[in-house]
Each structure stands twice: as structure tokens, then as C-alpha cells.
């Protein structure tokens, strides 16, 4: 059975970031449709959700690899700023265990200071302003 599945998927595009996004959005919309009060609105959301899921599977089983790759690259290009923002926020959250992160009052530059050093005078590397903070 595993070999049949492998042979079936040969030459097909498979999953990528856009497919995962479409699948998650489709499932959320279908779930959202069950909480709607009006029958017509519920049906519209339900159909839209299933359309997203069907399009996701169409992309996964497609043999037109170049077109699906171009669609994924366009999606990644449009969502780059948002994805990098969340990745940066996640990195800052990881660093907060070891460092205090302060903002310079002069130029708004973020400055990372190690925790547990007591009261220290911090000098901004960008503008040279000094200020006292507790580490």
C-alpha cells in the first residue's frame, strides 16, 4: 500500500506553505460557519471553507509543478514582512530569559543588557546617550 501511494505521488507537487495555509484557513472557516446564526450566512461560510480545502488538495495533487511553485513563491513574497515580524518577536521572547531589553531614550534603538548585573549605566551604541537602568 505504501508503494502504491509513493507511485501515485510521483511527479505531483505535494505540500508547501501555501497549501498548509489554505488547509488551515479552510478548516477555520468551516468551524466558524457552525457558529453563525443565519442559515444563509452559515451555508456561504461552509461552501467557502470547503472551496479552500478542495483548492488545497488540488494544488497538492497537481502535476504542474512550475505553476504551483510560482504561486507559492508569490505567497511567500506577499507574506514576508508579517512572517519576519512574528519570527523577530519569537526571538525577542527567547532572549528575554537571559537579557533585559531596553529602548534608548534618544534614538529608540533596542539595547540588550544581561540580567543580574545590578544597577548599571548603559551607553547607546548608536547615538551615545547614557542612562541608568537596573539589570
XYZ file of C-alpha atoms in Angstrom, residues 80-96 101 109-110:
20
model
C 7.386 38.077 4.069
C 7.010 41.156 6.290
C 4.386 39.537 8.507
C 6.325 36.265 8.857
C 9.581 38.097 9.655
C 7.801 40.263 12.260
C 6.479 37.212 14.109
C 9.842 35.450 13.823
C 11.549 38.522 15.311
C 9.036 38.674 18.179
C 9.607 34.989 18.921
C 13.371 35.560 19.006
C 12.921 38.515 21.392
C 10.791 36.351 23.702
C 13.549 33.725 23.790
C 16.159 36.385 24.624
C 14.111 37.874 27.474
C 15.840 44.663 26.500
C 17.284 51.804 19.498
C 16.728 48.500 21.339
